[in-house]
């Protein structure tokens, strides 16, 4: 029943920056693991970054040092700051909330609707 709404995608030149945002439609446990995935045409969806409730982060090798994931628990939101963008970063980006199994509902995974990021050369 939770909806994730994404914003911030668009067209940017190589070397530029974008900031993606994703907000849940209702209060989410601070224990949720939040993440970003992306999918380019003809390619499989891949994990970009994750952040735990404690603030621990992981990044795909292809974006490490250029992208930063962050969260605001009060706003039930996750963000992705993308710097030094490359044409290879062009894809639809999806946010993901992974709720822990010990909640009354059990484990639940929610996805955003996707937002297009296009990096021109």
Coordinates of N, CA, C and O in Angstrom, one line a residue:
X1 N 0.8 -1.2 0.0 CA 0.0 0.0 0.0 C 0.8 1.3 0.0 O 0.3 2.4 -0.2
X2 N 2.1 1.1 0.2 CA 3.0 2.3 0.2 C 3.4 2.6 -1.2 O 3.6 1.8 -2.0
X3 N 3.3 3.9 -1.5 CA 3.7 4.4 -2.8 C 5.0 5.3 -2.7 O 5.1 6.0 -1.7
X4 N 5.9 5.1 -3.6 CA 7.2 5.9 -3.7 C 7.1 6.8 -4.9 O 6.9 6.3 -6.0
X5 N 7.3 8.1 -4.7 CA 7.2 9.0 -5.7 C 8.6 9.7 -6.0 O 9.2 10.2 -5.0
X6 N 9.1 9.5 -7.2 CA 10.4 10.0 -7.5 C 10.4 11.4 -8.3 O 9.4 11.7 -9.0
X7 N 11.4 12.1 -8.2 CA 11.6 13.4 -8.9 C 13.0 13.7 -9.1 O 13.9 13.1 -8.4
X8 N 13.3 14.6 -10.0 CA 14.7 15.1 -10.2 C 15.4 14.7 -11.4 O 16.5 15.2 -11.7
X9 N 14.8 13.8 -12.2 CA 15.5 13.3 -13.4 C 15.5 14.4 -14.5 O 14.8 15.4 -14.3
X10 N 16.2 14.2 -15.5 CA 16.2 15.2 -16.6 C 17.4 14.9 -17.5 O 18.1 13.9 -17.5
X11 N 17.7 15.9 -18.4 CA 18.7 15.9 -19.3 C 19.9 16.8 -18.8 O 19.7 18.0 -18.4
X12 N 21.1 16.3 -18.9 CA 22.3 17.0 -18.4 C 23.4 16.7 -19.3 O 23.5 15.6 -19.9
X13 N 24.4 17.6 -19.5 CA 25.6 17.4 -20.2 C 26.6 16.6 -19.4 O 26.6 16.6 -18.2
X14 N 27.5 15.8 -20.1 CA 28.5 15.1 -19.4 C 29.3 16.0 -18.5 O 29.6 17.1 -18.9
X15 N 29.6 15.5 -17.3 CA 30.3 16.3 -16.3 C 29.4 17.1 -15.4 O 29.9 17.6 -14.4
X16 N 28.1 17.1 -15.7 CA 27.1 17.9 -14.9 C 26.6 17.1 -13.7 O 27.1 15.9 -13.5
X17 N 25.6 17.6 -13.0 CA 25.1 17.0 -11.8 C 23.6 17.0 -11.8 O 22.9 17.8 -12.4
X18 N 23.0 16.0 -11.1 CA 21.6 15.9 -10.9 C 21.4 15.4 -9.5 O 22.2 14.6 -9.0
X19 N 20.2 15.7 -8.9 CA 19.9 15.2 -7.6 C 18.5 14.6 -7.7 O 17.5 15.2 -8.0
X20 N 18.4 13.3 -7.4 CA 17.2 12.5 -7.4 C 16.6 12.5 -6.0 O 17.3 12.3 -5.1
X21 N 15.3 12.5 -5.9 CA 14.6 12.4 -4.7 C 13.5 11.3 -4.8 O 12.9 11.1 -5.8
X22 N 13.2 10.7 -3.6 CA 12.2 9.7 -3.6 C 11.5 9.8 -2.2 O 12.2 9.6 -1.2
X23 N 10.2 9.9 -2.2 CA 9.5 10.1 -0.9 C 8.4 9.0 -0.8 O 7.6 8.8 -1.8
X24 N 8.2 8.4 0.4 CA 7.1 7.5 0.6 C 5.8 8.2 0.9 O 5.9 9.3 1.5
X25 N 4.7 7.6 0.6 CA 3.4 8.2 0.8 C 2.9 8.1 2.3 O 1.9 8.7 2.6
X26 N 3.6 7.4 3.1 CA 3.3 7.2 4.5 C 4.6 7.0 5.3 O 5.6 6.8 4.8
X27 N 4.4 7.0 6.6 CA 5.5 6.9 7.5 C 6.2 5.5 7.3 O 5.4 4.5 7.3
X28 N 7.5 5.5 7.2 CA 8.2 4.2 7.0 C 9.2 4.0 8.2 O 9.8 5.0 8.7
X29 N 9.3 2.8 8.6 CA 10.3 2.5 9.7 C 11.6 3.0 9.4 O 12.1 2.8 8.3
X30 N 12.3 3.6 10.4 CA 13.7 4.0 10.2 C 14.7 2.9 10.0 O 15.8 3.1 9.6
X31 N 14.2 1.6 10.2 CA 15.0 0.5 9.9 C 15.1 0.0 8.5 O 15.8 -0.9 8.1
X32 N 14.3 0.7 7.6 CA 14.2 0.3 6.2 C 15.5 0.5 5.5 O 16.2 1.5 5.8
X33 N 15.9 -0.4 4.7 CA 17.1 -0.1 3.8 C 16.6 0.5 2.5 O 15.7 0.0 1.8
X34 N 17.1 1.7 2.2 CA 16.7 2.4 1.0 C 17.8 2.3 -0.1 O 19.0 2.2 0.3
X35 N 17.4 2.3 -1.3 CA 18.3 2.1 -2.4 C 17.9 2.7 -3.7 O 16.7 3.1 -3.9
X36 N 18.8 2.8 -4.6 CA 18.6 3.2 -6.0 C 19.1 2.2 -6.9 O 20.2 1.6 -6.8
X37 N 18.3 1.9 -8.0 CA 18.7 1.0 -9.1 C 18.5 1.8 -10.4 O 17.8 2.8 -10.4
X38 N 19.1 1.2 -11.4 CA 18.9 1.9 -12.7 C 18.8 0.8 -13.8 O 19.4 -0.3 -13.7
X39 N 18.2 1.1 -14.9 CA 18.1 0.2 -16.0 C 18.2 1.0 -17.3 O 17.4 1.9 -17.6
X40 N 19.2 0.7 -18.2 CA 19.3 1.3 -19.5 C 18.7 0.4 -20.5 O 18.5 -0.8 -20.3
X41 N 18.3 0.9 -21.7 CA 17.6 0.1 -22.7 C 18.5 -1.1 -23.1 O 19.7 -0.9 -23.4
X42 N 17.9 -2.3 -23.2 CA 18.6 -3.4 -23.5 C 19.5 -4.0 -22.5 O 20.2 -5.0 -22.8
X43 N 19.5 -3.5 -21.3 CA 20.4 -3.9 -20.2 C 19.5 -4.3 -19.0 O 18.4 -3.9 -18.9
X44 N 20.1 -5.1 -18.1 CA 19.4 -5.6 -16.9 C 19.5 -4.5 -15.9 O 20.4 -3.6 -15.9
X45 N 18.5 -4.5 -15.0 CA 18.5 -3.5 -13.9 C 19.6 -3.8 -12.9 O 19.9 -5.0 -12.6
X46 N 20.3 -2.8 -12.5 CA 21.5 -3.0 -11.6 C 21.4 -2.1 -10.4 O 20.8 -1.0 -10.4
X47 N 21.9 -2.5 -9.3 CA 22.0 -1.8 -8.1 C 23.0 -0.7 -8.2 O 24.1 -0.9 -8.7
X48 N 22.6 0.5 -7.8 CA 23.5 1.7 -7.8 C 24.0 2.0 -6.5 O 25.2 2.2 -6.3
X49 N 23.2 2.1 -5.5 CA 23.6 2.4 -4.1 C 22.5 2.0 -3.1 O 21.3 2.0 -3.4
X50 N 22.9 1.7 -1.9 CA 22.0 1.5 -0.8 C 22.5 2.2 0.5 O 23.6 2.5 0.6
X51 N 21.5 2.4 1.4 CA 21.8 3.1 2.7 C 20.9 2.4 3.7 O 19.7 2.3 3.6
X52 N 21.5 2.0 4.8 CA 20.8 1.4 5.9 C 20.2 2.4 6.9 O 20.6 3.6 6.8
X53 N 19.4 2.0 7.8 CA 18.9 2.9 8.8 C 19.9 3.5 9.7 O 19.7 4.6 10.2
X54 N 21.0 2.8 9.8 CA 22.1 3.3 10.6 C 23.1 4.3 9.8 O 24.0 4.8 10.4
X55 N 22.8 4.4 8.5 CA 23.6 5.3 7.7 C 24.7 4.6 6.9 O 25.5 5.3 6.2
X56 N 24.8 3.3 7.0 CA 25.9 2.6 6.2 C 25.5 2.6 4.7 O 24.4 2.4 4.4
X57 N 26.5 2.8 3.9 CA 26.3 2.9 2.5 C 27.1 2.0 1.7 O 28.2 1.5 2.1
X58 N 26.6 1.6 0.5 CA 27.3 0.7 -0.5 C 27.0 1.3 -1.9 O 26.0 1.8 -2.1
X59 N 28.0 1.2 -2.7 CA 27.9 1.7 -4.1 C 28.4 0.7 -5.1 O 29.4 0.0 -4.8
X60 N 27.8 0.8 -6.3 CA 28.4 0.1 -7.4 C 29.7 0.7 -7.8 O 29.9 1.9 -7.7
X61 N 30.6 -0.2 -8.2 CA 32.0 0.3 -8.6 C 31.9 1.4 -9.6 O 32.7 2.3 -9.6
X62 N 31.0 1.3 -10.5 CA 30.9 2.2 -11.6 C 30.5 3.7 -11.2 O 30.7 4.6 -12.0
X63 N 29.9 3.8 -10.0 CA 29.5 5.2 -9.6 C 30.3 5.6 -8.3 O 30.1 6.8 -7.9
X64 N 31.1 4.8 -7.7 CA 31.8 5.1 -6.5 C 32.7 6.3 -6.7 O 33.4 6.4 -7.7
X65 N 32.6 7.3 -5.8 CA 33.3 8.5 -5.9 C 32.6 9.6 -6.6 O 33.1 10.8 -6.6
X66 N 31.5 9.3 -7.3 CA 30.8 10.3 -8.1 C 29.4 10.5 -7.5 O 28.9 11.6 -7.6
X67 N 28.8 9.4 -7.0 CA 27.4 9.5 -6.5 C 27.4 9.4 -5.0 O 28.2 8.7 -4.4
X68 N 26.4 10.0 -4.4 CA 26.2 10.0 -2.9 C 24.8 9.7 -2.6 O 23.9 10.5 -3.0
X69 N 24.5 8.7 -1.8 CA 23.2 8.4 -1.4 C 23.0 8.9 0.1 O 23.9 8.9 0.9
X70 N 21.8 9.5 0.4 CA 21.5 10.0 1.7 C 20.0 9.8 2.0 O 19.3 9.5 1.1
X71 N 19.7 10.0 3.2 CA 18.3 9.8 3.6 C 17.8 10.8 4.7 O 18.7 11.4 5.4
X72 N 16.5 11.0 4.7 CA 15.9 11.9 5.8 C 14.8 11.1 6.3 O 13.7 11.1 5.7
X73 N 15.0 10.5 7.5 CA 13.9 9.7 8.1 C 12.7 10.5 8.4 O 11.5 9.9 8.3
X74 N 12.8 11.7 8.8 CA 11.7 12.5 9.2 C 10.8 12.8 7.9 O 9.5 13.0 8.1
X75 N 11.3 12.8 6.8 CA 10.6 13.0 5.5 C 10.3 11.7 4.8 O 9.8 11.7 3.7
X76 N 10.7 10.6 5.3 CA 10.6 9.2 4.7 C 11.1 9.3 3.3 O 10.5 8.8 2.4
X77 N 12.3 9.8 3.1 CA 12.8 10.1 1.8 C 14.3 9.6 1.7 O 15.0 9.5 2.6
X78 N 14.6 9.3 0.4 CA 16.0 9.0 0.1 C 16.4 9.8 -1.1 O 15.6 10.2 -2.0
X79 N 17.7 10.2 -1.2 CA 18.2 11.0 -2.3 C 19.4 10.4 -2.9 O 20.1 9.6 -2.3
X80 N 19.7 10.8 -4.1 CA 20.9 10.4 -4.8 C 21.5 11.6 -5.5 O 20.9 12.1 -6.5
X81 N 22.6 12.1 -5.0 CA 23.4 13.2 -5.6 C 24.3 12.6 -6.6 O 25.2 11.8 -6.3
X82 N 24.2 13.0 -7.9 CA 25.0 12.4 -9.0 C 25.9 13.5 -9.6 O 25.3 14.5 -10.1
X83 N 27.2 13.4 -9.4 CA 28.1 14.4 -9.9 C 29.0 13.7 -11.0 O 29.1 12.5 -11.1
X84 N 29.7 14.5 -11.8 CA 30.6 14.1 -12.8 C 29.9 13.0 -13.7 O 30.4 12.0 -14.0
X85 N 28.7 13.3 -14.1 CA 27.9 12.4 -14.9 C 28.5 12.1 -16.2 O 29.1 12.9 -16.9
X86 N 28.3 10.8 -16.6 CA 28.9 10.3 -17.9 C 27.7 9.8 -18.7 O 26.7 9.4 -18.2
X87 N 27.9 9.7 -20.1 CA 26.8 9.2 -20.9 C 26.4 7.8 -20.5 O 25.3 7.4 -20.7
X88 N 27.3 7.0 -20.0 CA 27.1 5.6 -19.5 C 26.1 5.6 -18.3 O 25.6 4.5 -18.0
X89 N 25.8 6.7 -17.7 CA 24.9 6.8 -16.6 C 23.5 7.0 -17.1 O 22.5 6.9 -16.3
X90 N 23.3 7.1 -18.4 CA 21.9 7.3 -18.9 C 21.1 6.0 -18.7 O 21.5 4.9 -19.0
X91 N 19.9 6.2 -18.0 CA 19.1 5.1 -17.6 C 17.8 5.6 -17.0 O 17.7 6.8 -16.6
X92 N 16.9 4.7 -16.7 CA 15.8 5.0 -15.8 C 16.2 4.6 -14.4 O 16.6 3.5 -14.2
X93 N 16.1 5.5 -13.5 CA 16.5 5.3 -12.1 C 15.2 5.0 -11.3 O 14.3 5.7 -11.3
X94 N 15.3 4.0 -10.4 CA 14.2 3.5 -9.6 C 14.7 3.6 -8.1 O 15.7 3.0 -7.8
X95 N 13.9 4.1 -7.2 CA 14.2 4.0 -5.8 C 13.5 2.8 -5.3 O 12.6 2.2 -5.8
X96 N 14.1 2.3 -4.2 CA 13.6 1.0 -3.6 C 13.7 1.1 -2.1 O 14.7 1.5 -1.5
X97 N 12.6 0.7 -1.4 CA 12.6 0.6 0.0 C 12.4 -0.9 0.4 O 11.4 -1.5 0.0
X98 N 13.3 -1.4 1.2 CA 13.2 -2.8 1.7 C 13.0 -2.9 3.2 O 13.8 -2.6 4.0
X99 N 11.7 -3.2 3.5 CA 11.3 -3.2 4.9 C 11.7 -4.6 5.6 O 11.6 -5.6 5.0
X100 N 12.1 -4.5 6.8 CA 12.6 -5.7 7.5 C 11.5 -6.7 7.8 O 10.3 -6.4 8.0
X101 N 11.8 -8.0 7.9 CA 10.9 -9.1 8.0 C 10.2 -9.1 9.4 O 9.2 -9.8 9.5
X102 N 10.8 -8.5 10.4 CA 10.2 -8.5 11.7 C 9.1 -7.6 12.0 O 8.4 -7.6 13.0
X103 N 8.7 -6.7 11.0 CA 7.6 -5.9 11.1 C 6.3 -6.7 11.0 O 6.3 -7.9 10.5
X104 N 5.2 -6.2 11.5 CA 3.9 -7.0 11.5 C 3.5 -7.5 10.1 O 3.0 -8.6 10.0
X105 N 3.9 -6.7 9.1 CA 3.5 -7.1 7.7 C 4.5 -8.1 7.1 O 4.2 -8.7 6.1
X106 N 5.6 -8.4 7.8 CA 6.7 -9.2 7.2 C 7.5 -8.3 6.3 O 7.2 -7.2 6.1
X107 N 8.4 -9.0 5.6 CA 9.3 -8.2 4.7 C 8.5 -7.7 3.5 O 7.6 -8.4 2.9
X108 N 8.7 -6.5 3.1 CA 8.0 -5.8 2.0 C 9.0 -5.0 1.2 O 9.9 -4.4 1.8
X109 N 8.9 -5.1 -0.1 CA 9.8 -4.3 -1.0 C 8.9 -3.4 -1.9 O 7.9 -3.9 -2.5
X110 N 9.2 -2.1 -1.9 CA 8.5 -1.1 -2.7 C 9.4 -0.5 -3.7 O 10.6 -0.2 -3.4
X111 N 8.8 -0.1 -4.9 CA 9.6 0.5 -5.9 C 8.9 1.8 -6.4 O 7.7 1.9 -6.4
X112 N 9.8 2.8 -6.7 CA 9.3 4.0 -7.3 C 8.9 3.8 -8.8 O 9.1 2.7 -9.3
X113 N 8.3 4.8 -9.4 CA 7.8 4.7 -10.7 C 8.9 4.8 -11.8 O 8.7 4.5 -13.0
X114 N 10.1 5.3 -11.4 CA 11.2 5.5 -12.3 C 11.2 6.9 -12.8 O 10.2 7.5 -13.0
X115 N 12.5 7.4 -12.9 CA 12.7 8.7 -13.5 C 13.8 8.7 -14.5 O 14.9 8.0 -14.2
X116 N 13.7 9.3 -15.6 CA 14.7 9.2 -16.7 C 15.8 10.2 -16.4 O 15.6 11.4 -16.2
X117 N 17.0 9.6 -16.5 CA 18.2 10.5 -16.5 C 19.0 10.3 -17.8 O 19.3 9.2 -18.2
X118 N 19.2 11.4 -18.5 CA 19.9 11.3 -19.8 C 21.1 12.2 -19.8 O 21.0 13.4 -19.5
X119 N 22.2 11.7 -20.1 CA 23.5 12.4 -20.1 C 24.0 12.5 -21.5 O 24.3 11.5 -22.1
X120 N 24.1 13.7 -22.0 CA 24.6 13.9 -23.4 C 26.1 14.1 -23.4 O 26.7 14.6 -22.5
X121 N 26.7 13.7 -24.5 CA 28.1 13.9 -24.7 C 28.4 15.2 -25.5 O 29.5 15.7 -25.5

